[in-house]
mmCIF file of C-alpha atoms and ligand atoms in Angstrom:
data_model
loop_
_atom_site.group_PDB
_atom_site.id
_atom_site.type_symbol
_atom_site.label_atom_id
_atom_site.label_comp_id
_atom_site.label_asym_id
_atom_site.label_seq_id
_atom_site.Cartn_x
_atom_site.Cartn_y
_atom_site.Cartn_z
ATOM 1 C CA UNK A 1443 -28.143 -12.216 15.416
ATOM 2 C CA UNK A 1444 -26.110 -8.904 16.243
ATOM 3 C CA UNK A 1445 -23.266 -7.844 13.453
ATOM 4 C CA UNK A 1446 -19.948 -8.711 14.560
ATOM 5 C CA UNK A 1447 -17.239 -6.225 14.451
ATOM 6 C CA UNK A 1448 -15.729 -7.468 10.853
ATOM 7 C CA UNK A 1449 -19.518 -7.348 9.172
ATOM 8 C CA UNK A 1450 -20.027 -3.739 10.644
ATOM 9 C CA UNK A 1451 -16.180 -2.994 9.040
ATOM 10 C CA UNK A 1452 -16.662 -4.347 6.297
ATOM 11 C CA UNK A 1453 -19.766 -2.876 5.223
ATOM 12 C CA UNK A 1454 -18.811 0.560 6.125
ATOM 13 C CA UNK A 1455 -15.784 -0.519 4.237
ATOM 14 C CA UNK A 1456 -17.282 -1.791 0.361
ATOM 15 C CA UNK A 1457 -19.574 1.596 1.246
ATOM 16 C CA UNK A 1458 -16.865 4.165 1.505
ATOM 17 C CA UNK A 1459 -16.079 6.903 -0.347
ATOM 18 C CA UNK A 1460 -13.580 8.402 1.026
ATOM 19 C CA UNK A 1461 -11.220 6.343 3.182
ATOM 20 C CA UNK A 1462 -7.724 6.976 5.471
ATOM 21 C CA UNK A 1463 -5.610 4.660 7.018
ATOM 22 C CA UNK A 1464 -2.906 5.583 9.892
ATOM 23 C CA UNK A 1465 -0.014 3.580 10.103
ATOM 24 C CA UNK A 1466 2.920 3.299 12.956
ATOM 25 C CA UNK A 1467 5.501 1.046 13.476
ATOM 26 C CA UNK A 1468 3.803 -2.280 14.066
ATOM 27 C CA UNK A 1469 2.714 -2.279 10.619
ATOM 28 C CA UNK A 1470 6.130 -3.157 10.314
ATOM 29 C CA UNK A 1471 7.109 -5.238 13.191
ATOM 30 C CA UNK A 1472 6.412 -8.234 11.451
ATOM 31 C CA UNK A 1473 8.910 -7.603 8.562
ATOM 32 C CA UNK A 1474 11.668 -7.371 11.122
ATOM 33 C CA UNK A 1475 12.105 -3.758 12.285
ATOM 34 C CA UNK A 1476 11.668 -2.950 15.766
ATOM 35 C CA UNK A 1477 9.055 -0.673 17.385
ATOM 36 C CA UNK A 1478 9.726 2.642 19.041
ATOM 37 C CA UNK A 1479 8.066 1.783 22.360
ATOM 38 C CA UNK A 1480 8.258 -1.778 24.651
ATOM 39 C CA UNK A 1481 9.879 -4.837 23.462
ATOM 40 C CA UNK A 1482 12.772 -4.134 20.751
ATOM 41 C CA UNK A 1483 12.425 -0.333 21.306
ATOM 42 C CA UNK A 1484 16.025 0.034 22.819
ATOM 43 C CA UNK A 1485 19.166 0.369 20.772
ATOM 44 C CA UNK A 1486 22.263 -0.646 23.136
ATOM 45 C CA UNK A 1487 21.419 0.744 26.342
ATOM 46 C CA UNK A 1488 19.354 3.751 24.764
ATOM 47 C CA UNK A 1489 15.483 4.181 24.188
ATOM 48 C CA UNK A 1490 15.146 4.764 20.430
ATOM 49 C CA UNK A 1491 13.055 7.595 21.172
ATOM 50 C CA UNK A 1492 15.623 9.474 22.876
ATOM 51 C CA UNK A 1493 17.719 9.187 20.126
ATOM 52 C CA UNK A 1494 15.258 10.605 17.776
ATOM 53 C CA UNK A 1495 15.263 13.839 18.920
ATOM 54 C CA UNK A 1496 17.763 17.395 18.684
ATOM 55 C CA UNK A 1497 19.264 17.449 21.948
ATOM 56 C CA UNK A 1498 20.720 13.781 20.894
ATOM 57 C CA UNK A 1499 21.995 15.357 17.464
ATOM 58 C CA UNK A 1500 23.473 17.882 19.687
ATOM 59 C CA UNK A 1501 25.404 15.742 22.583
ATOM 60 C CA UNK A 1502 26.377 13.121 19.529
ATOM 61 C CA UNK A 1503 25.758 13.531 15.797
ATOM 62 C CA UNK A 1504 28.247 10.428 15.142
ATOM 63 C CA UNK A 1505 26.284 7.593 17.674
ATOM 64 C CA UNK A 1506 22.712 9.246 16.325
ATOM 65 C CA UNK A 1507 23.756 8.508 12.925
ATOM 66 C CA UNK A 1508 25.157 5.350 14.182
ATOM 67 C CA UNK A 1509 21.713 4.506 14.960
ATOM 68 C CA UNK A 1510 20.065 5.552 11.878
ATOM 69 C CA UNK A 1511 22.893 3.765 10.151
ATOM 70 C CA UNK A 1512 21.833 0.375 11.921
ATOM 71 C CA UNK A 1513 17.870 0.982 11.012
ATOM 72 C CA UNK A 1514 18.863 1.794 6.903
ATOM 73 C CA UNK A 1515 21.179 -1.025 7.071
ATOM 74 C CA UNK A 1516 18.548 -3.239 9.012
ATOM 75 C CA UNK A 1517 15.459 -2.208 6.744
ATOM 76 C CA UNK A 1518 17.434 -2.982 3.629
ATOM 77 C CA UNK A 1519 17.495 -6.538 4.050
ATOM 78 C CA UNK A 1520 13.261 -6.071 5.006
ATOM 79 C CA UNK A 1521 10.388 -6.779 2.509
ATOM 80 C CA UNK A 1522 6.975 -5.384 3.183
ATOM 81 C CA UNK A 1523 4.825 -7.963 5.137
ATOM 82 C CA UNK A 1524 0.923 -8.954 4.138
ATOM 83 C CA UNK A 1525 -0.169 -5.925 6.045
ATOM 84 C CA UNK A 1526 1.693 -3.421 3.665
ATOM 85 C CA UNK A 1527 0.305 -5.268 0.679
ATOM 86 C CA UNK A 1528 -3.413 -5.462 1.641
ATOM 87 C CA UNK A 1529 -3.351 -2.309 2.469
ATOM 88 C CA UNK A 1530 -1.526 -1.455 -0.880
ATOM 89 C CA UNK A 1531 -4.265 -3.720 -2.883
ATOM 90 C CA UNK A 1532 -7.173 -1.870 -0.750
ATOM 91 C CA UNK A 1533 -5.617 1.654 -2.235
ATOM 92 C CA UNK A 1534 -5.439 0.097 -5.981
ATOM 93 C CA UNK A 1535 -9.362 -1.142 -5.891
ATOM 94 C CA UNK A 1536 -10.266 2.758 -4.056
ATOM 95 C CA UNK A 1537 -8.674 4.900 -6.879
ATOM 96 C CA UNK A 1538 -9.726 1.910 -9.285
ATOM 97 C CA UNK A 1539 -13.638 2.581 -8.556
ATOM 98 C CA UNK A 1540 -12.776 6.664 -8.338
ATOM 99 C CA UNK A 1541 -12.543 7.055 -4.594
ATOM 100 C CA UNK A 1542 -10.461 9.008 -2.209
ATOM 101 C CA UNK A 1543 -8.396 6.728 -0.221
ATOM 102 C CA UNK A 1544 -5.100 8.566 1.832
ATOM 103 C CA UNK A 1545 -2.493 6.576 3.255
ATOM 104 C CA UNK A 1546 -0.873 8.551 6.462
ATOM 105 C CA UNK A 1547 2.652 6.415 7.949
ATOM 106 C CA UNK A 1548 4.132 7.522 10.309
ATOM 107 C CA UNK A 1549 6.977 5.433 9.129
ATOM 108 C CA UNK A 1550 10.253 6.605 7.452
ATOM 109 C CA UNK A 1551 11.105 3.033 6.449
ATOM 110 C CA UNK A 1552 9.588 2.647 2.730
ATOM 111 C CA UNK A 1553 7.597 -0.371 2.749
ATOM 112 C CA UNK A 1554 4.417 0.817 1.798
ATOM 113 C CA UNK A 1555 6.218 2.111 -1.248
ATOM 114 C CA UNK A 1556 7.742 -0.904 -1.649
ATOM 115 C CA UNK A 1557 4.362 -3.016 -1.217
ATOM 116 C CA UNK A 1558 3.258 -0.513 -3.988
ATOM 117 C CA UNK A 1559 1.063 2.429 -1.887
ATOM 118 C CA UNK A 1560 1.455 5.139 -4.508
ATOM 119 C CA UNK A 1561 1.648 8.336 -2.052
ATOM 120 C CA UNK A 1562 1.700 7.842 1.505
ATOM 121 C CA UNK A 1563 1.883 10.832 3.463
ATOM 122 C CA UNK A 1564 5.282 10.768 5.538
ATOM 123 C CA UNK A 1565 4.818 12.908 8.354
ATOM 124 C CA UNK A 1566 8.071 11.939 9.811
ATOM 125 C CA UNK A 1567 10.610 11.921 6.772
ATOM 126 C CA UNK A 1568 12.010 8.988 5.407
ATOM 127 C CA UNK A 1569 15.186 6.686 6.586
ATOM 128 C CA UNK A 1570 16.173 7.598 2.726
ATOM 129 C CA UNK A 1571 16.542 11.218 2.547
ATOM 130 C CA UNK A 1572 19.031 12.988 4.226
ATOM 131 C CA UNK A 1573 19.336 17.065 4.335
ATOM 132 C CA UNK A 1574 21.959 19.677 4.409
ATOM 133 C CA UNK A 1575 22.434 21.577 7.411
ATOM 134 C CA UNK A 1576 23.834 24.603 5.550
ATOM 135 C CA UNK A 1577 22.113 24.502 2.033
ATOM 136 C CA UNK A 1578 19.366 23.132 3.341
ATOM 137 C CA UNK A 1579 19.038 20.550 0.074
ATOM 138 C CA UNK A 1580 16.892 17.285 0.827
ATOM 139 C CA UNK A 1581 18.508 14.495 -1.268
ATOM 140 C CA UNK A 1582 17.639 10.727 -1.624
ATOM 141 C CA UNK A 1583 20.277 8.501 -0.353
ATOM 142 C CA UNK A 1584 20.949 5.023 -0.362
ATOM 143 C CA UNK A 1585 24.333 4.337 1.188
ATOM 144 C CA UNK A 1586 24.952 1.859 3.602
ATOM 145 C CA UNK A 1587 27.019 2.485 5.205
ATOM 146 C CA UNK A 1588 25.993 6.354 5.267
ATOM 147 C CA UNK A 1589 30.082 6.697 4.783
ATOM 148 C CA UNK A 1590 32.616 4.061 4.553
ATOM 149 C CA UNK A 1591 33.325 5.559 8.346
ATOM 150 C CA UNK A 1592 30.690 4.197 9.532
ATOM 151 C CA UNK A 1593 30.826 0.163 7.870
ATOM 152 C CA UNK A 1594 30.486 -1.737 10.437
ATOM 153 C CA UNK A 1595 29.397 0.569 13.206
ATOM 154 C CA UNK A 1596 25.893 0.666 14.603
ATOM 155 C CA UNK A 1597 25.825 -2.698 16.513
ATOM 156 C CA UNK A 1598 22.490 -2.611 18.918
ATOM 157 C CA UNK A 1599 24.280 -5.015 21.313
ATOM 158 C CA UNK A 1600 24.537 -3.155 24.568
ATOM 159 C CA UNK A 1601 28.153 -4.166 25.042
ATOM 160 C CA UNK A 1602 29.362 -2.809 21.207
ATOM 161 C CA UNK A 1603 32.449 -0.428 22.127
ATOM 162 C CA UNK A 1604 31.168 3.537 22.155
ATOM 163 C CA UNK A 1605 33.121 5.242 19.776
ATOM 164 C CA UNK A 1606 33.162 9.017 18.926
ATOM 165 C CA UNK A 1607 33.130 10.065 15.794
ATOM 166 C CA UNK A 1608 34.911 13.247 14.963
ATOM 167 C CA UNK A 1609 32.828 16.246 12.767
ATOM 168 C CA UNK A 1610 35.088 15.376 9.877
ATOM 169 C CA UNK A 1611 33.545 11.561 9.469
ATOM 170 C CA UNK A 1612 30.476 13.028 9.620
ATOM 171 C CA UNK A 1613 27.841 12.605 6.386
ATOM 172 C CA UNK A 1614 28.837 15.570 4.075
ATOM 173 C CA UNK A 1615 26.981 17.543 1.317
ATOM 174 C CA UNK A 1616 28.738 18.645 -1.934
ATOM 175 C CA UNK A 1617 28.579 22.299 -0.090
ATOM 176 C CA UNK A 1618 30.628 20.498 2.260
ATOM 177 C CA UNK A 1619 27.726 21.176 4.857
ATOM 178 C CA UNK A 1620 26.752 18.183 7.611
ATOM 179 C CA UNK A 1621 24.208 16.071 6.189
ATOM 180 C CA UNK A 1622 21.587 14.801 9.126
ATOM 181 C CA UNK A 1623 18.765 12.035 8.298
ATOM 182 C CA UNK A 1624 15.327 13.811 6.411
ATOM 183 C CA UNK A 1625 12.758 12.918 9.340
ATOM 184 C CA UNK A 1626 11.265 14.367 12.134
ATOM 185 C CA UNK A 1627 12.451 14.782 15.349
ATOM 186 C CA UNK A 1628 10.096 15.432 18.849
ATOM 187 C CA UNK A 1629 10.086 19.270 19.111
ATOM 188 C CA UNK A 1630 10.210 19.413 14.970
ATOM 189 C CA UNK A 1631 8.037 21.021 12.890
ATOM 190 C CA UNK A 1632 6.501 18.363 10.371
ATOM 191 C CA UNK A 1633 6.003 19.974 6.867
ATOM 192 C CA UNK A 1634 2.941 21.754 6.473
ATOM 193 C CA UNK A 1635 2.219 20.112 3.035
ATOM 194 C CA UNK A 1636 2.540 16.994 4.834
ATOM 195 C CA UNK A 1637 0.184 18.088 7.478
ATOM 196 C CA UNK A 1638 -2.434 19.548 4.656
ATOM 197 C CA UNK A 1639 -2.331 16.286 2.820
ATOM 198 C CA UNK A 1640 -3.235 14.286 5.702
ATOM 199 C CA UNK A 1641 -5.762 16.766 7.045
ATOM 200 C CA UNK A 1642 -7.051 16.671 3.490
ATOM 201 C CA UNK A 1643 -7.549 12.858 3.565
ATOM 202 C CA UNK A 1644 -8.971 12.691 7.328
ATOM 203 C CA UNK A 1645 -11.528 15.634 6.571
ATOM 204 C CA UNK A 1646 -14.667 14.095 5.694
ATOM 205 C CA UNK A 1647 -13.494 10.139 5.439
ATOM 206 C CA UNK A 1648 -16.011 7.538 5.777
ATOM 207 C CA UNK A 1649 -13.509 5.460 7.712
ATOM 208 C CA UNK A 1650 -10.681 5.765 9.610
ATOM 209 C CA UNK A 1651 -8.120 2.552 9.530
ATOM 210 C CA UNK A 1652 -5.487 2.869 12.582
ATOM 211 C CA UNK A 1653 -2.966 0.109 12.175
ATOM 212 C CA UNK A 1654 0.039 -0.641 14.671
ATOM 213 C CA UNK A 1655 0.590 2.485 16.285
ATOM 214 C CA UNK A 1656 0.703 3.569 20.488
ATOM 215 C CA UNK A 1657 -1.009 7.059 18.795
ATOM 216 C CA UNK A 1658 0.665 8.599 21.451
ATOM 217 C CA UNK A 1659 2.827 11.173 19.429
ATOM 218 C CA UNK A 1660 1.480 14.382 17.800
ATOM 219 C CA UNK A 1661 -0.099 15.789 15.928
ATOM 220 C CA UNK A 1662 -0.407 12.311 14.044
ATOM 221 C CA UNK A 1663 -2.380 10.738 17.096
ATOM 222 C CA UNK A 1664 -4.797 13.963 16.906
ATOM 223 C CA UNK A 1665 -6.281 12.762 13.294
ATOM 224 C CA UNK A 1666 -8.544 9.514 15.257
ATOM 225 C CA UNK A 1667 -10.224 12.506 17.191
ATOM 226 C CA UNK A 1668 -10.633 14.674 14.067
ATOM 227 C CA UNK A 1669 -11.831 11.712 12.033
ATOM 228 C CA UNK A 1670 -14.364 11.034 14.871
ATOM 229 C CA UNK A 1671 -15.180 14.553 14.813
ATOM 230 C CA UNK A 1672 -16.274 14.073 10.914
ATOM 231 C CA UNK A 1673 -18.030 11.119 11.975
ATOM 232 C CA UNK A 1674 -15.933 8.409 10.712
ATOM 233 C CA UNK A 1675 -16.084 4.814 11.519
ATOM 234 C CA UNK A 1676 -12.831 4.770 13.388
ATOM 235 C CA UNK A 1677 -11.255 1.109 13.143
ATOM 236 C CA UNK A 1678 -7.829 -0.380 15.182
ATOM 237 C CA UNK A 1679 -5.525 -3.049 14.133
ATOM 238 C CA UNK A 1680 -3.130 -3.605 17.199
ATOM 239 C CA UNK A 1681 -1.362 -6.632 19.231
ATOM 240 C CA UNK A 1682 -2.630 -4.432 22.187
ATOM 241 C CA UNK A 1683 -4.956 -1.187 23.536
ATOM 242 C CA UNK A 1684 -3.505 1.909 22.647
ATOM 243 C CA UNK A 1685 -4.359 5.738 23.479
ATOM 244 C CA UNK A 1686 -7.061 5.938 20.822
ATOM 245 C CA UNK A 1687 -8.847 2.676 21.452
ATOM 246 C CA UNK A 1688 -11.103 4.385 23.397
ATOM 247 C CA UNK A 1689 -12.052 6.406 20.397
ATOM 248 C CA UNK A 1690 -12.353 3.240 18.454
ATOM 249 C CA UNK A 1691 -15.939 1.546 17.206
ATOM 250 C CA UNK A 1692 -14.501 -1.295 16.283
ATOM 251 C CA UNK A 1693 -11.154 -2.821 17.523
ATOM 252 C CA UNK A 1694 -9.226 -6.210 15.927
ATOM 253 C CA UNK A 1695 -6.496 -7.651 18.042
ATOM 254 C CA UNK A 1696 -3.580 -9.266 16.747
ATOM 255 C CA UNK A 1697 -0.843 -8.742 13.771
ATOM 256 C CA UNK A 1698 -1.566 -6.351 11.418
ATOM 257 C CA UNK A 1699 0.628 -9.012 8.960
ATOM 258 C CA UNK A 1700 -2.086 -11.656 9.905
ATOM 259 C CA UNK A 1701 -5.572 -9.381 10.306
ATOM 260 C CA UNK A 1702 -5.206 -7.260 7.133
ATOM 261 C CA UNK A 1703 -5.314 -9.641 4.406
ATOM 262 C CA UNK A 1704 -9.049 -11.190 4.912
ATOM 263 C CA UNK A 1705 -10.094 -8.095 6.867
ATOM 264 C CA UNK A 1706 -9.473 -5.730 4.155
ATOM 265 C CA UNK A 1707 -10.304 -8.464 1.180
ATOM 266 C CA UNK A 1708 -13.623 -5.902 0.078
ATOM 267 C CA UNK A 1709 -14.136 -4.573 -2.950
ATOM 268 C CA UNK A 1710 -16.173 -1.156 -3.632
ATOM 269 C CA UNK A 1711 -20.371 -1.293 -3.522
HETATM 270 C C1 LIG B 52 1.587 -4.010 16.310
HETATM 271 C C2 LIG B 52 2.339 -5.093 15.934
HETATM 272 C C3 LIG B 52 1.825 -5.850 14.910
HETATM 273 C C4 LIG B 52 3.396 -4.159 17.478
HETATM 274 N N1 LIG B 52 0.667 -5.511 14.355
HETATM 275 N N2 LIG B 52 0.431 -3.694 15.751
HETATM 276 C C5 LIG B 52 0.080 17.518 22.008
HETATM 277 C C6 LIG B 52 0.029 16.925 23.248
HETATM 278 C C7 LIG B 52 1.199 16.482 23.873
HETATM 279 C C8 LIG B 52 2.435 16.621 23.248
HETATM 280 C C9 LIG B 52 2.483 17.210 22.018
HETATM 281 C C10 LIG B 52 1.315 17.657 21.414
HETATM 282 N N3 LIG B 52 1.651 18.172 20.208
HETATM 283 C C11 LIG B 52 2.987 18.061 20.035
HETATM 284 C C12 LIG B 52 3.530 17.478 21.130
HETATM 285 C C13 LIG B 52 4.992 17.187 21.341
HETATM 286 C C14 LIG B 52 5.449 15.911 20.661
HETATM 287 C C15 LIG B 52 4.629 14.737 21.189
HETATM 288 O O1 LIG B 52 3.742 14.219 20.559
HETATM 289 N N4 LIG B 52 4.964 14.303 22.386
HETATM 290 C C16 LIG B 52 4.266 13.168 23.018
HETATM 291 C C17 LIG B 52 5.153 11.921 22.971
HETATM 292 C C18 LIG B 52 3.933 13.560 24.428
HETATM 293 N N5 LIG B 52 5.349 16.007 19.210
HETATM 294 C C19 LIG B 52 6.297 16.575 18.496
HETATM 295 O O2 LIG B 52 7.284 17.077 19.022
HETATM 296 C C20 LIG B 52 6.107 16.654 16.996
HETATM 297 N N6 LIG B 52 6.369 17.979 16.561
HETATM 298 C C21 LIG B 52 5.557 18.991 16.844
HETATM 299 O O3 LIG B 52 4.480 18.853 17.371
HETATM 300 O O4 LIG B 52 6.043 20.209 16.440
HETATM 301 C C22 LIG B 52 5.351 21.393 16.830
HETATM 302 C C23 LIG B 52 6.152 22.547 16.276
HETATM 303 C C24 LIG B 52 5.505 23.494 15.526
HETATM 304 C C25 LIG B 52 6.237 24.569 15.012
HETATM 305 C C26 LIG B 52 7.608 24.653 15.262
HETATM 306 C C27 LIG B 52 8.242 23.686 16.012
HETATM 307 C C28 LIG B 52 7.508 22.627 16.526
HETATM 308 C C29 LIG B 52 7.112 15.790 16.260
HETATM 309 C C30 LIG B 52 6.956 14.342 16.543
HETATM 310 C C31 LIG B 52 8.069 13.560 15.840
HETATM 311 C C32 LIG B 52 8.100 12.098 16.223
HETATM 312 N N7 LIG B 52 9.307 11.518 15.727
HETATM 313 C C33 LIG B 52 9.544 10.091 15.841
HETATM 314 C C34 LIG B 52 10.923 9.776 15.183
HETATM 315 C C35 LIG B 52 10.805 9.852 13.665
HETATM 316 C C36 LIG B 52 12.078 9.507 12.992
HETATM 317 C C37 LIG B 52 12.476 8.071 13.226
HETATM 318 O O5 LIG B 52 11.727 7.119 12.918
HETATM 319 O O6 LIG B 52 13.588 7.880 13.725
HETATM 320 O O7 LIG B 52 8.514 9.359 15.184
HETATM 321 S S1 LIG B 52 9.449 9.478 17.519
HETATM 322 C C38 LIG B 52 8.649 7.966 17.118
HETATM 323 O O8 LIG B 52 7.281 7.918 17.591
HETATM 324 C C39 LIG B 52 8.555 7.969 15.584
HETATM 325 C C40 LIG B 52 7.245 7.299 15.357
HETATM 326 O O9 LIG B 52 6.776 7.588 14.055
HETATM 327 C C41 LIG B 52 6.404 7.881 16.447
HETATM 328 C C42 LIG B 52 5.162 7.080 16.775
HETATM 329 O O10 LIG B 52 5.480 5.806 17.191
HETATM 330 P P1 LIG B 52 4.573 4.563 16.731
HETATM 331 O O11 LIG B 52 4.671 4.400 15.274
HETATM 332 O O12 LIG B 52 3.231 4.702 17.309
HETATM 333 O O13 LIG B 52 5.394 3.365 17.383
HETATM 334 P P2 LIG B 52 5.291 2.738 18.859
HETATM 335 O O14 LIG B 52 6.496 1.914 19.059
HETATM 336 O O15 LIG B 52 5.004 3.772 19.856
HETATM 337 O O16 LIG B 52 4.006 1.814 18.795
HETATM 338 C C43 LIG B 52 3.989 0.619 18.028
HETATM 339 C C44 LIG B 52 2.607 0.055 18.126
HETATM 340 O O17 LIG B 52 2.532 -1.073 17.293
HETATM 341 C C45 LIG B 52 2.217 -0.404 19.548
HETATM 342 O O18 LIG B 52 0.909 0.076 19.839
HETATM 343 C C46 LIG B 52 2.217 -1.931 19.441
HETATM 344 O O19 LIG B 52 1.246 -2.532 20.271
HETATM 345 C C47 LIG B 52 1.862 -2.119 17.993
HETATM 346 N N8 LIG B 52 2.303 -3.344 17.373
HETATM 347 N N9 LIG B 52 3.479 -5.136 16.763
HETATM 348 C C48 LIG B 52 0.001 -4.414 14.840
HETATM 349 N N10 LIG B 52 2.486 -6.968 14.509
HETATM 350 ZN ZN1 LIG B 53 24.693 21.495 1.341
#
């Protein structure tokens, strides 16, 4: 009888020494925050993706931090899902048995630290940092609202009333500089430790877990051909083909919430 896809995982799996795991947003989707891309990816009448970017910050620094006012306020009130935690339980039995296991998200919403992953790599900031434009300092923040200016604003609904906010409601540092959200916008540099950590993990790794993202952005996407390169087991988790399944030897369909849990449910050999 030929190995299914889950025995050829999994024994790769309980064999590795050295494993990474990519995240995107549908690791997430089942805890309640929307995607960048299809279904749920619009915010009123705007593609989230355009408002992740400068030239947004630009045009309107009040309605993009509307927007990331919405997601903190939204993500608050989200727990991790069974996908964060088996993947969080899969790290704990790696380092456990003394091998090298590297979390990459490109998430900035905090559930994998919430499920209890101990150091993801966050190539595209986090939804709770937030940096100075003149001092440059990168602080943790919690507030929601960002400032009592903006309680209550952020409605995704299409028809919520556009309103401008002026520079002086904007998010301000103690140097009285604008604050913006700590992440990564298209045409940003990500941070190069960021970059070396990840490149560090991918280098090398028995197997390559892609979970829940359209691995169409870079240079996150460019770590499936890099693992493949090393000659990784490269393995998807995704409610549909994305642009690395080609790259993929093995490929499980559906929820990461729902495929995780028994997929990953190994421990070390
Ligand atoms: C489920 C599910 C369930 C649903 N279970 N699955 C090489 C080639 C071409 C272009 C470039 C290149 N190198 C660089 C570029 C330019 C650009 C880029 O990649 N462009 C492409 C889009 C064409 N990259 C950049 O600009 C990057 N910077 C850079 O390269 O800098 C160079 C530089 C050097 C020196 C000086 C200056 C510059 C920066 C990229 C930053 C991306 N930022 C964002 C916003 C972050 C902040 C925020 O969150 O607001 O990151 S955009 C957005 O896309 C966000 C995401 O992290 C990222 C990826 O999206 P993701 O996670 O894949 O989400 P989706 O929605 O696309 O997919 C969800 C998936 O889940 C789908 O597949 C679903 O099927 C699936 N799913 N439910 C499992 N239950
Ligand atoms: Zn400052």
């Amino acid at each position: 009888m030929s190995e299914t896809s889950r025995e050829r995982f999994q024994s790769t799996l309980c064999r590795a020494r050295k494993i990474a795991v990519l995240t995107g947003a549908g690791v997430s989707a089942e805890s309640g925050i929307p995607t960048f891309r299809g279904a749920g990816g619009l915010w009123r009448r705007y593609e989230a993706t355009s408002l992740a970017s400068p030239e947004a910050w630009r045009r309107d620094p009040g309605l993009v931090w509307e927007f990331y006012n919405h997601r903190r306020e939204r993500a608050l009130g989200c727990a991790p899902n069974p996908g964060h935690h088996a993947l969080a339980q899969l790290e704990a039995r790696w380092r456990e048995a003394g091998r090298a296991f590297t979390l990459i998200t490109q998430n900035i919403d905090g559930l994998h630290e919430k499920a209890g992953s101990r150091s993801p790599v966050r190539l595209h900031g986090s939804l709770w940092q937030v940096r100075c434009l003149s001092c440059g300092s990168v602080t943790e923040n919690r507030d929601v609202p960002i400032t009592p200016a903006f309680a209550g604003s952020g409605s995704p609904d299409p028809e919520a009333p556009a309103r401008r906010f002026t520079a002086a409601e904007l998010p301000r540092c103690g140097c009285g500089g604008v604050l913006r959200p700590h992440v990564v916008w298209f045409g940003e540099a990500l941070q190069e430790s960021d970059l070396a950590a990840a490149a560090a993990g991918v280098e090398g790794c028995d197997l390559l877990l892609v979970v829940g993202t359209s691995a169409v952005v870079y240079p996150a996407a460019g770590f499936v051909p890099m693992a493949k390169r090393h000659g990784a087991l490269i393995a998807e988790v995704n409610v549909e083909p994305s642009a690395i399944s080609g790259l993929c030897d093995v490929v499980f369909t559906g929820g990461s919430g729902a495929i995780l849990p028994s997929l990953l449910d190994v421990t070390p050999a």
